[in-house]
CSV table of C-alpha atoms in Angstrom, one decimal:
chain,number,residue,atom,x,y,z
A,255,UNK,CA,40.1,4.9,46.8
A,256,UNK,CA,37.3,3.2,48.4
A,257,UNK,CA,34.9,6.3,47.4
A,258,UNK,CA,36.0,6.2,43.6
A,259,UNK,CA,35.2,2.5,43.3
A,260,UNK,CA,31.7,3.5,44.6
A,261,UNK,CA,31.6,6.3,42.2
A,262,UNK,CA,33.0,4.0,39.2
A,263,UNK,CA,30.5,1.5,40.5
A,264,UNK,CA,27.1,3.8,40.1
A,265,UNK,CA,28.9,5.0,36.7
A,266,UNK,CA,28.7,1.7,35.7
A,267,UNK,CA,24.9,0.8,36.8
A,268,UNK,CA,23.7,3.9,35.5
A,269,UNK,CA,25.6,2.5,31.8
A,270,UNK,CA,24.3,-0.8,31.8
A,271,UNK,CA,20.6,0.5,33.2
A,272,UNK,CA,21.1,3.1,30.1
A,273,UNK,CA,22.1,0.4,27.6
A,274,UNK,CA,19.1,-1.9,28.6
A,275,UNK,CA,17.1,1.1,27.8
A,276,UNK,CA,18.0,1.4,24.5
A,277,UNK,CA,18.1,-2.1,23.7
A,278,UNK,CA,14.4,-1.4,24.8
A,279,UNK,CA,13.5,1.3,22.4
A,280,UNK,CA,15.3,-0.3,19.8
A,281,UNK,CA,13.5,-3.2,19.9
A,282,UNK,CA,10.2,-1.1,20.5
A,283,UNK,CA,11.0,1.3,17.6
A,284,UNK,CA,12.3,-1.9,15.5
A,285,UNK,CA,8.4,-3.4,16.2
A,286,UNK,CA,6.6,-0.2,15.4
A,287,UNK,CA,8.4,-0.5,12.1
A,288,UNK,CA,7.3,-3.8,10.9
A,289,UNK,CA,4.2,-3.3,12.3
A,290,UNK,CA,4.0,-0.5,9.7
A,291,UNK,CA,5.2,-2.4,7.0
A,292,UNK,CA,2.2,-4.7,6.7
A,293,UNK,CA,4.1,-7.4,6.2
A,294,UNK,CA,2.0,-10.0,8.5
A,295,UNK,CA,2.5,-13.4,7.8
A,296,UNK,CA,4.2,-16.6,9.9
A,297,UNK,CA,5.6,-18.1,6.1
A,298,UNK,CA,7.1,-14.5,5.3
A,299,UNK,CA,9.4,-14.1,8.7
A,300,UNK,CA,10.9,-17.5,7.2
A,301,UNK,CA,10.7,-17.2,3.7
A,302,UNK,CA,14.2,-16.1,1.7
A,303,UNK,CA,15.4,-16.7,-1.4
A,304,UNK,CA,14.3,-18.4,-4.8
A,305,UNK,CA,10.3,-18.0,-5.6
A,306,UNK,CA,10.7,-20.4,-8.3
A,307,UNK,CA,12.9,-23.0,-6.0
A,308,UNK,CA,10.1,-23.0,-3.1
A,309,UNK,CA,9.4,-26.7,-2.0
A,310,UNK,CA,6.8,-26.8,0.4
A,311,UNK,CA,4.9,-29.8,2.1
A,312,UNK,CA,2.2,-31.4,0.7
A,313,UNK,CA,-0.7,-29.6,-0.5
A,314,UNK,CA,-4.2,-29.3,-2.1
A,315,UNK,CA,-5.2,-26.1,-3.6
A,316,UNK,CA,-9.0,-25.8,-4.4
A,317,UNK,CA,-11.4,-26.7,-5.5
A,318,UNK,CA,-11.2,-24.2,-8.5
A,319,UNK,CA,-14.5,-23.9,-10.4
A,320,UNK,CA,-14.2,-22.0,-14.0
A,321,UNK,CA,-17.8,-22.0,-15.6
A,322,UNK,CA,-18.2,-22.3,-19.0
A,323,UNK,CA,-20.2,-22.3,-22.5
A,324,UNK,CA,-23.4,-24.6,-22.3
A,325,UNK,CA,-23.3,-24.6,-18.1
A,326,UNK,CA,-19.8,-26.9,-18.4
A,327,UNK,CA,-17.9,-26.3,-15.6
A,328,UNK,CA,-14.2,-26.7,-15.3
A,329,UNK,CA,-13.0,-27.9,-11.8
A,330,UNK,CA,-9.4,-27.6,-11.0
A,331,UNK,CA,-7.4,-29.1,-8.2
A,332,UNK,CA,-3.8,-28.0,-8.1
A,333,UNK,CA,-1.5,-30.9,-6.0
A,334,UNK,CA,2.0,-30.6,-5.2
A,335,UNK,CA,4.2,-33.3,-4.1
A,336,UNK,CA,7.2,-32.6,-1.4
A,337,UNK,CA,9.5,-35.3,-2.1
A,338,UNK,CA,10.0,-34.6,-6.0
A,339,UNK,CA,8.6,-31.0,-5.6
A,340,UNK,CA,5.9,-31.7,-8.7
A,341,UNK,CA,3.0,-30.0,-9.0
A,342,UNK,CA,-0.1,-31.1,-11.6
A,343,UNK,CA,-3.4,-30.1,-12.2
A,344,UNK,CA,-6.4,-32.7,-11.6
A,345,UNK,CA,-9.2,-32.0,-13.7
A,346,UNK,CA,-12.9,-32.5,-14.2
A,347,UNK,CA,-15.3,-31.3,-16.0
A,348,UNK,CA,-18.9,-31.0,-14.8
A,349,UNK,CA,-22.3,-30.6,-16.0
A,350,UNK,CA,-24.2,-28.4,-14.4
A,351,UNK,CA,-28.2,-29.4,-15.8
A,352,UNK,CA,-30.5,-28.2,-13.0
A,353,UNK,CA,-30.2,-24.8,-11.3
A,354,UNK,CA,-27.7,-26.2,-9.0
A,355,UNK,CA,-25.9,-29.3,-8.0
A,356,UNK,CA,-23.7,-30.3,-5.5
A,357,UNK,CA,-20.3,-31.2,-6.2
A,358,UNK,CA,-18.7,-34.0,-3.8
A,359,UNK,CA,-15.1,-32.9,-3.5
A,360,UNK,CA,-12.6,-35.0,-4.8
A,361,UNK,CA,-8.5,-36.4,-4.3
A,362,UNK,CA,-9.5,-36.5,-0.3
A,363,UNK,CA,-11.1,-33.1,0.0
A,364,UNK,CA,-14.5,-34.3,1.9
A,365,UNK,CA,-15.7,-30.8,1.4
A,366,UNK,CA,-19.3,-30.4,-0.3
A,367,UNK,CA,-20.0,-27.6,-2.9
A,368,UNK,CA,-23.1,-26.0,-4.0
A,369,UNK,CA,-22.8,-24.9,-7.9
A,370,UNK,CA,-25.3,-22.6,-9.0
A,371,UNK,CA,-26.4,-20.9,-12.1
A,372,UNK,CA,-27.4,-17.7,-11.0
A,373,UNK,CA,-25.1,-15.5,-10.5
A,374,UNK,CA,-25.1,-14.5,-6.6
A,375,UNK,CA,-27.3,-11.6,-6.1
A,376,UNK,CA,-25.6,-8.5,-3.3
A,377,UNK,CA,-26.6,-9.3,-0.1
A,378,UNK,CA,-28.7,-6.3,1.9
A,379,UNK,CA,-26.3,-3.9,4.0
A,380,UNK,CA,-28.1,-2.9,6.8
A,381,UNK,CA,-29.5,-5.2,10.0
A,382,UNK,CA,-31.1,-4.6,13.4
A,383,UNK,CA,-32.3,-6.2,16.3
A,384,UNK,CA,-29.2,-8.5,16.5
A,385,UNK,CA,-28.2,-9.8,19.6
A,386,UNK,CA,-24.5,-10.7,19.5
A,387,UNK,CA,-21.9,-9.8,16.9
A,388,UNK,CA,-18.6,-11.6,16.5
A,389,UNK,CA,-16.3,-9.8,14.5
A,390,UNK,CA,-12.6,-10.5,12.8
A,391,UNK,CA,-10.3,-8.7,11.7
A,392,UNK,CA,-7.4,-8.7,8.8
A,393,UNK,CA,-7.0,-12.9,8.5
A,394,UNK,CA,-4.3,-12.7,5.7
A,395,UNK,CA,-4.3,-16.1,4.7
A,396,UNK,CA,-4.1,-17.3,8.5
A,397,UNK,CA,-6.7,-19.7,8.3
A,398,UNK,CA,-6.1,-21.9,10.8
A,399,UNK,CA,-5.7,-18.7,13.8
A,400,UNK,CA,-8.8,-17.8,12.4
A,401,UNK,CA,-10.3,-21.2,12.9
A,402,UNK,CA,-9.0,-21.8,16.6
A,403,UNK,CA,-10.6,-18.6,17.6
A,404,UNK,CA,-14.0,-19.2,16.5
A,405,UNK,CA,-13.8,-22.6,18.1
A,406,UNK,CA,-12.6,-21.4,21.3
A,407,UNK,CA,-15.1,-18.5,21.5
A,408,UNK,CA,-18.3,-21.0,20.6
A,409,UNK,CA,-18.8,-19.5,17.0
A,410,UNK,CA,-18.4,-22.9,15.7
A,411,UNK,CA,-17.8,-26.6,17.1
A,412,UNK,CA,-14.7,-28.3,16.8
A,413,UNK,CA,-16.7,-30.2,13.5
A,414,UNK,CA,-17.1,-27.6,11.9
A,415,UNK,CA,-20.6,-26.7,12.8
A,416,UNK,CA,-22.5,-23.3,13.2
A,417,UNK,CA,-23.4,-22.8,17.5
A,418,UNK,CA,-23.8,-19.2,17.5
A,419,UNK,CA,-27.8,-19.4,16.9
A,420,UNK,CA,-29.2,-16.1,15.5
A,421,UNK,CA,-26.4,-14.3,15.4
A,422,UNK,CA,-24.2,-12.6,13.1
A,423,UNK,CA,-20.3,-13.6,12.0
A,424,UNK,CA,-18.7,-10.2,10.2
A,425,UNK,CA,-15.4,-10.1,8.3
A,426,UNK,CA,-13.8,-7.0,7.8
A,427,UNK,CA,-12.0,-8.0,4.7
A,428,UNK,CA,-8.3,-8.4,3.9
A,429,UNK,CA,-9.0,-12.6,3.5
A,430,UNK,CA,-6.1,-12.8,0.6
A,431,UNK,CA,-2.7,-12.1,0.7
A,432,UNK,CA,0.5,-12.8,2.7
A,433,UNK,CA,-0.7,-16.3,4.2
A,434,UNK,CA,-1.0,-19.2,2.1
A,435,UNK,CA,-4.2,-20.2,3.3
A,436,UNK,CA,-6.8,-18.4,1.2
A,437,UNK,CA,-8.2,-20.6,-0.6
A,438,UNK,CA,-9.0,-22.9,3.0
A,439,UNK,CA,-10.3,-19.5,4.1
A,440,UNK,CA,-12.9,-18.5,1.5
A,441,UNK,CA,-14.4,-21.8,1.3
A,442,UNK,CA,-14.6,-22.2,4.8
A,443,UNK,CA,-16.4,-18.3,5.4
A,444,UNK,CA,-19.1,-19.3,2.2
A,445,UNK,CA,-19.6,-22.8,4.0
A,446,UNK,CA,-20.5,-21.2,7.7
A,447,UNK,CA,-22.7,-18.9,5.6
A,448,UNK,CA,-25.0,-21.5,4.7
A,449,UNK,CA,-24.9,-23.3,8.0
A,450,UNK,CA,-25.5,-20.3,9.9
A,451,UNK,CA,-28.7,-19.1,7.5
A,452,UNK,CA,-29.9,-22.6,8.5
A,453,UNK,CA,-30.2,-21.7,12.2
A,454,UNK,CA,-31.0,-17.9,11.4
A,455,UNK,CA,-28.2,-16.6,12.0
A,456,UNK,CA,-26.0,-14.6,9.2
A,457,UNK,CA,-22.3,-14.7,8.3
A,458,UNK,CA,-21.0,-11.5,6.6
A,459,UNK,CA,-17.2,-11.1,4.2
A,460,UNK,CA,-17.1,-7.4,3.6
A,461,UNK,CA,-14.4,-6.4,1.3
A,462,UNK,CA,-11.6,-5.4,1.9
A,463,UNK,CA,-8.4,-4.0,-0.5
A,464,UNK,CA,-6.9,-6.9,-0.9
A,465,UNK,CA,-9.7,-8.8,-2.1
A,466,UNK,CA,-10.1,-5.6,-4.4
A,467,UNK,CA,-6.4,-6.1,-5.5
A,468,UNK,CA,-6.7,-9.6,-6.9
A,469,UNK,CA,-10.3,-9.0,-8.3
A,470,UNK,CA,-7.9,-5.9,-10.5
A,471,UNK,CA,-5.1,-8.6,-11.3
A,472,UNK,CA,-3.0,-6.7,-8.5
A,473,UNK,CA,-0.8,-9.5,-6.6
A,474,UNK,CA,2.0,-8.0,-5.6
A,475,UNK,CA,1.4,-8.9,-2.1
A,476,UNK,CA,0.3,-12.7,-2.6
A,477,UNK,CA,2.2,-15.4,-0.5
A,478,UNK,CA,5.3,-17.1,-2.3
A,479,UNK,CA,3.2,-20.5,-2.3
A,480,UNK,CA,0.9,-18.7,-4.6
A,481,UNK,CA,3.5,-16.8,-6.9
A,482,UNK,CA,5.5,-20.0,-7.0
A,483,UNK,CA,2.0,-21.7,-7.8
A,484,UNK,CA,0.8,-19.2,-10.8
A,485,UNK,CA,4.5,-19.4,-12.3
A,486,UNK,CA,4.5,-23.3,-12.5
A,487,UNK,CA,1.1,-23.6,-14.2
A,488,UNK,CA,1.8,-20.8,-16.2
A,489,UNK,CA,-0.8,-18.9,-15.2
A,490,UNK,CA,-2.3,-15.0,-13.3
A,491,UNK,CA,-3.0,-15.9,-10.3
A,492,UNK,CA,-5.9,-13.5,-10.8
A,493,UNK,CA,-7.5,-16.4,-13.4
A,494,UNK,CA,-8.4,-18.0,-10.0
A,495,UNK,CA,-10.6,-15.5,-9.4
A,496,UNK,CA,-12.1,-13.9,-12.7
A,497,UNK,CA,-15.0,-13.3,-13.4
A,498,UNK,CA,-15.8,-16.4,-15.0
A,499,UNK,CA,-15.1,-18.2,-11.5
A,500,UNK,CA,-17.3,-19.3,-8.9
A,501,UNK,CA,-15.0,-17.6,-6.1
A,502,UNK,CA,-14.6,-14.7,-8.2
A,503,UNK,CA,-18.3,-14.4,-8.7
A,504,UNK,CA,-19.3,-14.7,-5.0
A,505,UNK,CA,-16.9,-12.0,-4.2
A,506,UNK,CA,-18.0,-9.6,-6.6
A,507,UNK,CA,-21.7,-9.5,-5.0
A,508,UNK,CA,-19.9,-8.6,-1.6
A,509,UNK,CA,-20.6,-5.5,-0.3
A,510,UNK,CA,-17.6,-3.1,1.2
A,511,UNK,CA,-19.8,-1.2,4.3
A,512,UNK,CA,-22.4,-3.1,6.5
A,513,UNK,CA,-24.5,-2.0,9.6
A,514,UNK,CA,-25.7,-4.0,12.0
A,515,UNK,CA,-27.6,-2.3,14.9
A,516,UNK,CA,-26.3,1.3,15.3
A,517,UNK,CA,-22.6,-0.1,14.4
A,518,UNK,CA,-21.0,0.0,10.9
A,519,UNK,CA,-18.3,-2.3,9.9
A,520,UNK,CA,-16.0,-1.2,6.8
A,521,UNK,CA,-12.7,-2.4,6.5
A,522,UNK,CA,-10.0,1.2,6.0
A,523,UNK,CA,-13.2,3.7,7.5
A,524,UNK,CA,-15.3,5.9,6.0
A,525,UNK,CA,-13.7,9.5,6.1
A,526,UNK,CA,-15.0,12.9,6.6
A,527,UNK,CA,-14.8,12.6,2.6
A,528,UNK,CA,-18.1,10.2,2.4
A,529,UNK,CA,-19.8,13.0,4.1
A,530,UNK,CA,-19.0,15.6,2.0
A,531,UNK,CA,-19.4,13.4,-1.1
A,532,UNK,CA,-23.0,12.4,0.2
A,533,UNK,CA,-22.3,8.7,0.0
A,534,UNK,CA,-25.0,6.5,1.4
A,535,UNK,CA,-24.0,3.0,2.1
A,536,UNK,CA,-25.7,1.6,-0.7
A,537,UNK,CA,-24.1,4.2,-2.7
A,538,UNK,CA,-20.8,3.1,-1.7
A,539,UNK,CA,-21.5,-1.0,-2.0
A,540,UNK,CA,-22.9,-0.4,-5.4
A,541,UNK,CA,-19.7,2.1,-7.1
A,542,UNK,CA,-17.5,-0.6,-5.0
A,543,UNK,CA,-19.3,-3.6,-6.9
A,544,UNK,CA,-19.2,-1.7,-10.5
A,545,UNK,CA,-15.6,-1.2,-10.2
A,546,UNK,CA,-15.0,-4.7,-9.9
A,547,UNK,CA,-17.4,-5.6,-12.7
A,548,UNK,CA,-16.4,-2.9,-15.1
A,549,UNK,CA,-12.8,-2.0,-14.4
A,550,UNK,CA,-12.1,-1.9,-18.1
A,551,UNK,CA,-15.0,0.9,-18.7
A,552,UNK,CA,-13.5,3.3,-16.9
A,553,UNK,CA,-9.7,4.6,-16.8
A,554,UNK,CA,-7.8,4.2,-13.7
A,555,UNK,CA,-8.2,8.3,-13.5
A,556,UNK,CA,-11.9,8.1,-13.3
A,557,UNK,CA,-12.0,5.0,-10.8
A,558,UNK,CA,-9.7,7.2,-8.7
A,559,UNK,CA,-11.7,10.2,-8.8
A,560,UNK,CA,-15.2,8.9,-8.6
A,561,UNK,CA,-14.2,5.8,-6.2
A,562,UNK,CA,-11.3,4.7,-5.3
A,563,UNK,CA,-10.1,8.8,-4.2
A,564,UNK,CA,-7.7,9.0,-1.0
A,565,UNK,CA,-10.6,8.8,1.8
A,566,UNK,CA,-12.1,5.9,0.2
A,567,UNK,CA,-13.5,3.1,2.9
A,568,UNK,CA,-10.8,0.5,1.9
A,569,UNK,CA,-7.3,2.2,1.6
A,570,UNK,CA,-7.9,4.9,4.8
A,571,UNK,CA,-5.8,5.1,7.4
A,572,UNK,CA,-6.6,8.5,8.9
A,573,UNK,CA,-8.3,7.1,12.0
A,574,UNK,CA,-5.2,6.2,13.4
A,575,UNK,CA,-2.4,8.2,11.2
A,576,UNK,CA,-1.8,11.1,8.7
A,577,UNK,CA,-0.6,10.5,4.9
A,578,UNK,CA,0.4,12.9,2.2
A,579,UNK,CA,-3.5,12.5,0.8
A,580,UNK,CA,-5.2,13.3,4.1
A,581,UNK,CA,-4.9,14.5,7.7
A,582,UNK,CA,-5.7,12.2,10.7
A,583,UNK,CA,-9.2,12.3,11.6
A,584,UNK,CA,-10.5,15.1,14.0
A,585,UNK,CA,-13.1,14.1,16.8
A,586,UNK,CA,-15.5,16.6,15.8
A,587,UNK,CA,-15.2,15.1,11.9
A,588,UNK,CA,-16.0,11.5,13.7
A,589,UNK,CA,-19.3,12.5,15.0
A,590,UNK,CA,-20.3,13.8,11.8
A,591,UNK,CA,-19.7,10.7,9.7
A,592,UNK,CA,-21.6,8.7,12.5
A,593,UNK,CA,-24.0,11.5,12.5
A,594,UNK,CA,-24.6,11.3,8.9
A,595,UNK,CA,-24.7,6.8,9.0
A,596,UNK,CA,-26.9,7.1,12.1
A,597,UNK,CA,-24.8,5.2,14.2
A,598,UNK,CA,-22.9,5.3,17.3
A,599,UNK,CA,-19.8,3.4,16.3
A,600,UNK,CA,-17.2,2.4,13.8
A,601,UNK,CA,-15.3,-0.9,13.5
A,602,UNK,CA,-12.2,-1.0,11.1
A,603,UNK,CA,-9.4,-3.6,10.7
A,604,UNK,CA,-6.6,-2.4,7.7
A,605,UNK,CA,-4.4,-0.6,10.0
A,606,UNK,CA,-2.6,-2.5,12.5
A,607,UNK,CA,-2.2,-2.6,16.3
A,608,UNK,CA,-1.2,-4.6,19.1
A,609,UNK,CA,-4.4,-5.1,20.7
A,610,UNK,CA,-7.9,-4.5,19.3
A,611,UNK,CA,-8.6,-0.9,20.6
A,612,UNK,CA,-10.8,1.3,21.1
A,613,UNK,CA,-10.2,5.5,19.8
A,614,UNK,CA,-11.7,8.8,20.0
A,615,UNK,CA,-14.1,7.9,23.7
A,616,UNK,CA,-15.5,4.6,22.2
A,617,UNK,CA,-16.2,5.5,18.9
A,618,UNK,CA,-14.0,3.7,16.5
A,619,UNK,CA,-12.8,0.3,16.9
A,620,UNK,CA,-9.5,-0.7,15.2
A,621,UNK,CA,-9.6,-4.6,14.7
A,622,UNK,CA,-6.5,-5.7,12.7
A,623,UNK,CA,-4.3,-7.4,15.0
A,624,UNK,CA,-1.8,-9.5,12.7
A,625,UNK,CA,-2.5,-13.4,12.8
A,626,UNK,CA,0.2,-15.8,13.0
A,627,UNK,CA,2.8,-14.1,14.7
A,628,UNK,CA,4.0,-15.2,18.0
A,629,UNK,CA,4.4,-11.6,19.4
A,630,UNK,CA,0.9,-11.2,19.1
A,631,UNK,CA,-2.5,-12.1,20.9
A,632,UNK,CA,-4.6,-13.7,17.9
A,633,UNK,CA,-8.0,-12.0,18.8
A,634,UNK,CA,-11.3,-11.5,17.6
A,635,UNK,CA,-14.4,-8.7,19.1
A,636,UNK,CA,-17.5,-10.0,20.4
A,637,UNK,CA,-20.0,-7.0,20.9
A,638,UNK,CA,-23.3,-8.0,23.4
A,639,UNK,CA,-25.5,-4.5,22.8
A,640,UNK,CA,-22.8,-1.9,23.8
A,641,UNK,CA,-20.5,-4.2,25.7
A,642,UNK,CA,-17.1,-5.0,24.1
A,643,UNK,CA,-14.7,-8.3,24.8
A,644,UNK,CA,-11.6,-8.9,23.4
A,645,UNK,CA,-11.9,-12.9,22.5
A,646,UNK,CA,-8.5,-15.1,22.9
A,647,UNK,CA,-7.5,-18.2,21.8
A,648,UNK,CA,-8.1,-19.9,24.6
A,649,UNK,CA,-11.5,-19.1,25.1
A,650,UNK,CA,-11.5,-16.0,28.3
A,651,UNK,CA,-13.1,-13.0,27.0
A,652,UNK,CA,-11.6,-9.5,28.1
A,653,UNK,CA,-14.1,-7.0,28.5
A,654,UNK,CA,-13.3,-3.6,27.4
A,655,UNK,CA,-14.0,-0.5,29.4
């Protein structure tokens, strides 16, 4: 009897050791399948029920700048109140007389705004002799992740300020959607911008498809604090950012691919498709930048075809997987794209991963580790010439080998 208990005994460990592994891989598999989804965002883990019955906590959306006939510009700020759940639109109208004014935010917001006439003009795509890069990935309306890690890593002081000298801030797009901090985000990207031109340095917002979404009254994907928002006043939430915006205007000057060095930064990747296509960066910024400014001229057929086709640098995915459109990327197809940009590497965000990463011997970088999840290390890249460091919240740098 004695050796059938010792027999029932193993049977039993070798269940329970069996069990735990599959509670292991279903967890695992259960991750791998939301991190698929794309759906990245602290408020929608929590977030059930009613859109039109959300009550959140006190908030101040904008400024919202609408320009005008006769240089009149509209400002809106949209307040909500918690404890009746009311929400009203403050308004002011301003006259903008010179080229450009500054507009002393108002209802608390101690934010200063530079209105300007012109229209912004692209900024140029291509940079060298830059010592440092910092560079962040999908922020999704996480603005306050994004915030702690640029503080912690000495891009900016805790006031806000630019400390990162001569150097160069890039976003790899994917700003809006699923967090309900966009509008704290843009703001705060167009005011480092300035700060950091003052000390010679240069911030850079690449677009991403996301932005491109909204700018195309797309907003499928927009946090319930902004559907709720755009149902209460009655409003598209794409009216935030038309083309008779201030916000909207800035982003439609952005360009989509940027290179820095012998680095490119795009925000899906630029496919063996660019190649064959014979699409120089400029080519690419500029078809981008029409699309956005002259969607209604050309049928949805024709922006797919000439722009928007599977392998285009803001939906691809095939560094890291396959879809129905295209096959994963081959090795031998990676050096020719960097062949053809004259670069030796490629940093992405749009897919996500668990750790920024490196693929294919050091020549791609995947960026898009989701903010404002707890199962996640929030993390941006710092690259010194052709060293890598993974850059944490709490300040220690990883170096990559």
């Amino acid at each position: 009897m004695v050796w059938l208990r010792k027999i029932f005994l193993k049977v039993k460990g070798l269940v329970l050791l069996l069990s735990l592994f599959m509670l292991l891989y279903n967890a695992q598999a259960q991750k791998k399948e939301q991190l698929s989804s794309g759906a990245f965002s602290s408020y929608d883990k929590i977030f059930s029920g009613d859109v039109n019955k959300i009550n959140l906590p006190d908030y101040l959306d904008g400024p919202h700048f609408f320009w005008g006939k006769n240089n009149k510009v509209k400002v809106w700020y949209v307040s909500h109140k918690h404890s009746n759940n009311t929400m009203e639109v403050k308004e002011k109208i301003v006259n903008v007389k010179k080229d450009s004014v500054r507009f002393k935010g108002l209802f608390g917001d101690k934010n200063r705004y530079w209105l300007k006439k012109q229209k912004p003009e692209p900024g140029q795509s291509e940079y060298s002799e830059v010592d440092s890069i910092m560079v962040v990935g999908d922020v999704h309306g996480e603005f306050n992740t994004m915030e702690k890690l640029l503080v912690a890593n000495k891009v900016i002081s805790a006031k806000g300020d630019w400390i990162f000298g001569k150097n160069h801030l890039v976003f790899v797009g994917d700003i809006f959607d699923r967090g309900d901090q966009v509008t704290e985000a843009l703001y705060f990207i167009r005011r480092i911008s300035r700060l950091a031109r003052e000390k010679g340095g240069r911030v850079h917002l690449i677009l991403g498809n996301h932005e491109v979404m909204v700018l195309m009254n797309d907003s499928r994907y927009i946090a319930p604090k902004y559907r709720n928002l755009s149902k209460r006043l009655l409003t598209n939430y794409y009216n935030f950012y038309a083309e008779n915006t201030d916000l909207g205007r800035w982003l439609r000057s952005l360009n989509a691919v940027l290179k820095i060095n012998d680095k490119l930064f795009v925000h899906g990747g630029l496919s063996y498709d660019v190649v064959e296509k014979k699409l120089s960066i400029n080519q690419i910024n500029k078809d981008i930048r029409y699309s956005l400014l002259n969607a209604r001229s050309m049928s949805a057929k024709e922006l797919k075809k000439k722009i928007y086709f599977p392998g285009n640098p803001l939906w691809y995915r095939g560094y890291m997987m396959e879809s129905r459109y295209y096959s994963r990327i081959t090795e031998s197809e990676v050096d020719e794209v960097l062949k053809y940009y004259n670069v030796k590497q490629i940093m992405f965000g749009h897919t996500e991963l668990e750790e920024i990463s490196f693929l294919f011997q050091k020549k791609l970088c995947a960026l898009n580790v989701p903010m404002g999840y707890v199962q996640f290390r929030p993390q941006i890249l710092l690259i010194v010439g052709d060293q890598f460091y993974r850059c944490l919240l709490n300040g220690e740098k990883e170096y990559i080998k």
